[in-house]
Amino acid sequence: MPYRRAGRSGLDLPALSLGLWHNFGDTTPFETQRSVLRRAFDLGITHFDLANNYGPPYGSAEENFGRHMVDDFRPYRDELVISSKAGYDMWPGPYGDGGSRKYLLSSLDQSLKRMNLDYVDIFYSHRPDPTVPIEETMGALHTAVTSGRALYAGISNYSPAQTRVAQEVLADLGTPLLIHQPSYSMFNRHVEMPDAGKTDDPDATGQSLLDTVGDLGIGMIVFSPLAQGMLTDRYLDGNVPSDSRAAVGHFLKGESISETYLERARALNEIADGRGQTLAQLALTWLLRDDRVTSTLIGASSVAQLENNVQAAHAAPLTADEIAAIEPFAVDGTNR
């Protein structure tokens, strides 16, 4: 497994990390989870990414991971990077959502208990909260680090302008901002786009998120690299399997499997086939073409799926001609 340095820090992350957003809640057999986690570690995936409300139900991914930690991974704790987040809805009432100091630090304490850990390696503010001063949110991350409950601070889903302010506030407090976690894929390219002109961001910088993290020396780890399965062979025949995410319709809708999508996905699949790759492997290799992307978060519902995706980390880099051939079909918004 190749490793990449997270910005101007001392931390290396595997090119592919394992996200526990899906497939590690109580709806997935415990032994299936165990097989995927053990195989991932054997393949050099040393980073496991969680959040307080991953499941379903909320908290169950962390609880299950805590059992795996005790059963399998306790001897290897110092070879693992484990992250969690808080910021989205977790429990009822005024203190179970958002960016307040009370919510973030209470949630972190709960996460540590669920995962049977003394500390996490990275603790994220999962989203910006416009109702809370950013100084309070970043102050909570600073406390998480200085209290020993986290080694590094991260943010997720922040705009370029918000990222710059977050970095400045944390720097003033003495805690570096290690990493940003946005969504990014061939079909979701918002991190490449300047934020100038956004009506919901009066402090827009005119920079893209990729340029911002590059300038500030912050790492980037991207989620949904396969666009919720749209950058796999799952839908290439035009059908929506009954057990697929598009059929469930939670994060991906059936109407997303449109003729426009199929034309683009099939063209990308042909390019992948010409390289001896699957469409999913090509999508991951494409993300890793940019050195500012420290790691890509993959999900896996089986060992076979995991092993297939990991091959992308060992593929030959894309040539300039291949990147140019991909460009007409890697269209932002295809997954919406």
Coordinates of C-alpha atoms in Angstrom, one line a residue:
M1 CA 0.0 0.0 0.0
P2 CA 1.4 3.4 -0.9
Y3 CA 1.2 6.1 1.8
R4 CA 0.9 9.8 1.4
R5 CA 1.8 12.7 3.8
A6 CA -1.2 14.7 5.0
G7 CA -0.3 18.2 4.0
R8 CA 2.6 19.8 6.0
S9 CA 2.1 17.4 9.0
G10 CA 4.1 14.3 10.0
L11 CA 1.2 11.9 9.4
D12 CA 1.1 9.4 6.5
L13 CA -2.2 7.9 5.4
P14 CA -2.7 5.0 3.1
A15 CA -3.8 6.0 -0.5
L16 CA -7.0 4.1 0.2
S17 CA -8.7 4.3 3.6
L18 CA -11.7 2.3 4.8
G19 CA -14.8 4.3 5.6
L20 CA -17.4 2.8 8.0
W21 CA -20.3 5.0 6.8
H22 CA -22.1 2.0 5.3
N23 CA -21.9 -1.7 6.1
F24 CA -20.8 -1.5 9.7
G25 CA -24.1 -0.8 11.5
D26 CA -26.3 -3.4 13.1
T27 CA -27.9 -4.3 9.7
T28 CA -24.7 -5.9 8.5
P29 CA -23.6 -9.3 10.0
F30 CA -20.8 -8.8 12.5
E31 CA -18.6 -11.6 11.0
T32 CA -18.9 -9.9 7.6
Q33 CA -17.7 -6.6 9.1
R34 CA -14.9 -8.5 10.8
S35 CA -13.7 -10.2 7.6
V36 CA -13.6 -6.8 5.8
L37 CA -11.7 -5.0 8.6
R38 CA -9.1 -7.8 9.0
R39 CA -8.5 -8.1 5.3
A40 CA -8.2 -4.3 4.9
F41 CA -5.5 -4.1 7.6
D42 CA -3.6 -7.0 6.1
L43 CA -3.7 -5.1 2.7
G44 CA -2.1 -2.0 4.3
I45 CA -5.2 0.0 5.0
T46 CA -4.2 1.4 8.4
H47 CA -6.9 4.2 8.5
F48 CA -10.5 3.5 9.6
D49 CA -12.9 6.5 9.4
L50 CA -16.1 6.7 11.5
A51 CA -18.6 9.3 12.8
N52 CA -20.9 9.4 15.8
N53 CA -24.0 8.8 13.8
Y54 CA -22.8 6.1 11.4
G55 CA -25.0 3.0 11.4
P56 CA -27.9 2.3 11.3
P57 CA -28.9 2.9 14.0
Y58 CA -26.9 5.9 15.1
G59 CA -23.8 5.0 17.0
S60 CA -23.9 1.3 16.0
A61 CA -20.9 1.5 13.6
E62 CA -18.8 2.8 16.5
E63 CA -20.1 0.3 18.9
N64 CA -19.4 -2.6 16.5
F65 CA -16.0 -1.2 15.7
G66 CA -15.3 -1.1 19.5
R67 CA -16.0 -4.8 19.6
H68 CA -13.6 -5.4 16.7
M69 CA -11.1 -3.3 18.5
V70 CA -11.2 -5.4 21.6
D71 CA -11.3 -8.7 19.7
D72 CA -8.8 -8.1 16.9
F73 CA -7.0 -4.8 16.8
R74 CA -6.0 -3.9 20.3
P75 CA -2.4 -5.2 19.8
Y76 CA -2.1 -3.0 16.7
R77 CA -3.5 0.3 18.1
D78 CA -0.2 2.1 17.4
E79 CA -0.4 1.0 13.7
L80 CA -3.9 2.4 13.2
V81 CA -5.3 5.8 12.5
I82 CA -8.9 6.0 13.7
S83 CA -11.1 9.0 13.2
S84 CA -14.5 10.1 14.2
K85 CA -16.7 13.2 13.7
A86 CA -19.6 15.2 15.2
G87 CA -21.7 17.9 13.7
Y88 CA -24.8 16.2 12.2
D89 CA -27.9 15.0 14.1
M90 CA -27.1 12.4 16.7
W91 CA -29.6 12.6 19.6
P92 CA -32.8 14.6 20.3
G93 CA -32.9 17.9 22.0
P94 CA -30.8 21.1 21.7
Y95 CA -27.4 19.6 22.4
G96 CA -27.3 16.7 20.0
D97 CA -26.6 18.5 16.7
G98 CA -24.5 21.3 15.3
G99 CA -21.2 22.9 16.1
S100 CA -21.4 23.9 19.8
R101 CA -18.6 23.1 22.2
K102 CA -21.1 21.2 24.4
Y103 CA -22.2 18.9 21.5
L104 CA -18.8 18.3 20.0
L105 CA -17.0 17.4 23.2
S106 CA -19.9 15.4 24.7
S107 CA -20.1 13.5 21.4
L108 CA -16.4 12.8 21.4
D109 CA -16.6 11.3 24.9
Q110 CA -19.5 9.1 23.8
S111 CA -17.6 8.0 20.7
L112 CA -14.5 7.0 22.7
K113 CA -16.6 4.9 25.1
R114 CA -18.4 3.2 22.2
M115 CA -15.1 2.4 20.4
N116 CA -13.2 1.3 23.6
L117 CA -10.5 3.9 22.9
D118 CA -8.6 6.3 25.0
Y119 CA -8.2 8.7 22.1
V120 CA -8.9 9.0 18.4
D121 CA -6.2 10.0 16.0
I122 CA -8.4 12.6 14.1
F123 CA -11.5 14.3 15.4
Y124 CA -13.5 16.3 12.8
S125 CA -16.1 19.0 12.9
H126 CA -18.4 17.1 10.5
R127 CA -20.0 20.3 9.0
P128 CA -19.9 24.1 9.5
D129 CA -22.7 25.4 11.7
P130 CA -23.6 29.0 10.7
T131 CA -25.5 29.5 14.0
V132 CA -22.3 28.9 16.1
P133 CA -19.2 31.2 16.0
I134 CA -16.5 29.3 14.2
E135 CA -14.2 30.3 17.1
E136 CA -16.3 28.1 19.4
T137 CA -16.3 25.1 17.0
M138 CA -12.6 25.3 16.4
G139 CA -12.0 25.9 20.1
A140 CA -13.7 22.6 20.8
L141 CA -11.4 20.8 18.4
H142 CA -8.4 22.5 20.1
T143 CA -9.6 21.2 23.5
A144 CA -10.1 17.7 22.0
V145 CA -6.4 17.8 21.1
T146 CA -4.9 19.5 24.2
S147 CA -6.9 17.2 26.5
G148 CA -5.5 14.1 24.8
R149 CA -8.8 12.8 23.4
A150 CA -7.6 13.4 19.8
L151 CA -4.1 13.7 18.2
Y152 CA -5.2 15.8 15.3
A153 CA -8.0 18.2 14.3
G154 CA -10.0 18.0 11.0
I155 CA -13.0 19.5 9.3
S156 CA -15.4 18.2 6.7
N157 CA -17.8 19.8 4.2
Y158 CA -16.4 23.3 4.8
S159 CA -16.1 25.8 1.9
P160 CA -12.8 27.2 0.8
A161 CA -13.5 30.4 2.8
Q162 CA -14.6 28.5 5.8
T163 CA -11.6 26.3 5.6
R164 CA -9.2 29.3 5.6
V165 CA -10.9 30.9 8.6
A166 CA -10.9 27.5 10.5
Q167 CA -7.2 27.1 9.8
E168 CA -6.5 30.6 11.0
V169 CA -8.5 30.2 14.3
L170 CA -6.8 26.9 15.1
A171 CA -3.4 28.2 14.3
D172 CA -3.9 31.1 16.7
L173 CA -4.9 28.6 19.3
G174 CA -1.8 26.5 18.6
T175 CA -3.4 23.5 17.0
P176 CA -2.7 22.8 13.3
L177 CA -5.6 21.9 11.0
L178 CA -4.5 18.5 9.7
I179 CA -7.0 17.6 7.1
H180 CA -10.2 18.4 5.2
Q181 CA -12.8 15.7 4.2
P182 CA -15.0 16.6 1.3
S183 CA -16.9 14.6 -1.2
Y184 CA -15.1 14.2 -4.6
S185 CA -15.5 11.9 -7.6
M186 CA -15.6 12.0 -11.4
F187 CA -19.3 13.0 -11.1
N188 CA -18.9 15.4 -8.2
R189 CA -16.1 17.8 -8.8
H190 CA -17.0 20.8 -6.6
V191 CA -13.6 20.8 -4.9
E192 CA -12.0 21.9 -8.2
M193 CA -14.3 24.9 -8.7
P194 CA -13.6 28.4 -7.4
D195 CA -16.1 29.6 -4.8
A196 CA -16.4 33.1 -6.2
G197 CA -19.9 34.3 -6.7
K198 CA -21.6 31.9 -4.3
T199 CA -24.5 33.8 -2.8
D200 CA -24.4 31.8 0.4
D201 CA -20.7 32.6 1.1
P202 CA -20.1 36.4 1.2
D203 CA -16.5 35.7 2.1
A204 CA -15.8 33.6 -1.0
T205 CA -12.1 33.6 -1.8
G206 CA -12.2 32.9 -5.5
Q207 CA -10.1 29.7 -4.8
S208 CA -11.1 26.1 -5.2
L209 CA -11.0 23.8 -2.2
L210 CA -8.1 21.9 -3.8
D211 CA -6.1 25.2 -4.2
T212 CA -7.0 26.2 -0.6
V213 CA -5.7 23.0 1.0
G214 CA -2.7 23.1 -1.2
D215 CA -1.9 26.7 -0.1
L216 CA -2.5 26.1 3.6
G217 CA -0.6 22.8 3.7
I218 CA -3.7 20.8 4.8
G219 CA -4.3 17.2 3.8
M220 CA -7.4 16.1 1.9
I221 CA -9.2 12.8 2.3
V222 CA -12.2 12.4 0.0
F223 CA -15.5 10.5 0.6
S224 CA -18.0 9.0 -1.9
P225 CA -15.2 8.5 -4.5
L226 CA -17.5 6.1 -6.5
A227 CA -20.5 8.4 -6.4
Q228 CA -22.5 6.1 -4.2
G229 CA -21.9 3.2 -6.6
M230 CA -22.6 5.1 -9.9
L231 CA -18.9 4.7 -10.8
T232 CA -19.1 0.9 -10.6
D233 CA -20.4 -1.7 -13.0
R234 CA -23.6 -2.0 -10.9
Y235 CA -25.9 0.0 -13.2
L236 CA -24.2 -0.2 -16.6
D237 CA -26.9 -2.5 -18.0
G238 CA -29.5 0.2 -17.2
N239 CA -31.2 -1.9 -14.5
V240 CA -31.5 -1.0 -10.8
P241 CA -30.9 -4.1 -8.6
S242 CA -33.4 -4.4 -5.8
D243 CA -30.6 -4.4 -3.2
S244 CA -28.7 -1.4 -4.6
R245 CA -28.4 2.0 -3.1
A246 CA -30.4 3.5 -6.0
A247 CA -33.3 1.1 -5.2
V248 CA -33.2 2.0 -1.5
G249 CA -33.2 5.7 -2.5
H250 CA -31.6 7.1 0.7
F251 CA -28.5 8.8 -0.7
L252 CA -28.9 7.8 -4.4
K253 CA -32.2 8.0 -6.3
G254 CA -33.3 5.6 -9.0
E255 CA -33.9 8.4 -11.4
S256 CA -30.2 9.2 -11.2
I257 CA -29.7 6.1 -13.5
S258 CA -30.5 8.2 -16.6
E259 CA -29.5 7.9 -20.2
T260 CA -27.0 10.7 -19.8
Y261 CA -25.5 8.9 -16.8
L262 CA -25.4 5.6 -18.7
E263 CA -23.7 7.2 -21.7
R264 CA -21.0 8.7 -19.5
A265 CA -20.5 5.7 -17.3
R266 CA -20.3 3.3 -20.2
A267 CA -17.7 5.5 -21.9
L268 CA -15.6 5.6 -18.8
N269 CA -15.9 1.9 -18.5
E270 CA -14.5 1.5 -21.9
I271 CA -11.5 3.6 -20.9
A272 CA -11.1 1.5 -17.8
D273 CA -11.2 -1.7 -19.8
G274 CA -8.5 -0.4 -22.1
R275 CA -6.3 0.0 -19.0
G276 CA -7.2 -3.4 -17.6
Q277 CA -9.2 -1.9 -14.8
T278 CA -12.8 -1.9 -13.6
L279 CA -14.7 1.3 -13.7
A280 CA -14.4 1.6 -9.9
Q281 CA -10.6 1.1 -10.1
L282 CA -10.3 3.8 -12.7
A283 CA -12.4 6.2 -10.6
L284 CA -10.1 5.7 -7.7
T285 CA -6.9 6.0 -9.8
W286 CA -8.3 9.2 -11.3
L287 CA -8.7 10.8 -7.8
L288 CA -5.2 9.8 -6.8
R289 CA -3.8 11.7 -9.9
D290 CA -3.7 14.8 -7.7
D291 CA -1.0 14.9 -5.0
R292 CA -3.2 17.2 -2.9
V293 CA -5.5 14.2 -2.4
T294 CA -3.9 12.4 0.6
S295 CA -6.3 9.5 0.6
T296 CA -9.6 8.2 -0.7
L297 CA -12.3 6.7 1.5
I298 CA -13.6 3.5 0.1
G299 CA -16.5 1.4 1.5
A300 CA -16.8 -2.3 1.2
S301 CA -19.7 -4.8 1.7
S302 CA -17.4 -7.8 1.1
V303 CA -13.8 -8.9 1.1
A304 CA -14.0 -9.4 -2.7
Q305 CA -15.2 -5.8 -3.3
L306 CA -12.5 -4.5 -1.0
E307 CA -9.7 -6.5 -2.8
N308 CA -11.0 -5.3 -6.2
N309 CA -10.9 -1.6 -5.1
V310 CA -7.5 -1.9 -3.5
Q311 CA -5.9 -2.8 -6.8
A312 CA -6.4 0.9 -7.8
A313 CA -3.6 1.9 -5.4
H314 CA -1.2 -0.2 -7.4
A315 CA -2.3 0.8 -11.0
A316 CA -0.1 2.7 -13.4
P317 CA -0.6 6.4 -13.2
L318 CA -2.9 7.9 -15.8
T319 CA -1.2 9.4 -18.8
A320 CA -2.0 12.9 -20.0
D321 CA -3.9 11.4 -23.0
E322 CA -5.9 9.2 -20.7
I323 CA -6.9 12.1 -18.5
A324 CA -7.9 14.1 -21.6
A325 CA -10.0 11.1 -22.8
I326 CA -11.8 10.9 -19.4
E327 CA -12.6 14.6 -19.2
P328 CA -15.7 14.8 -21.5
F329 CA -17.4 12.0 -19.5
A330 CA -16.3 13.0 -15.9
V331 CA -19.0 15.7 -15.6
D332 CA -19.8 17.3 -12.4
G333 CA -23.5 16.9 -11.4
T334 CA -23.9 13.5 -13.2
N335 CA -24.8 12.0 -9.8
R336 CA -27.5 14.5 -9.1

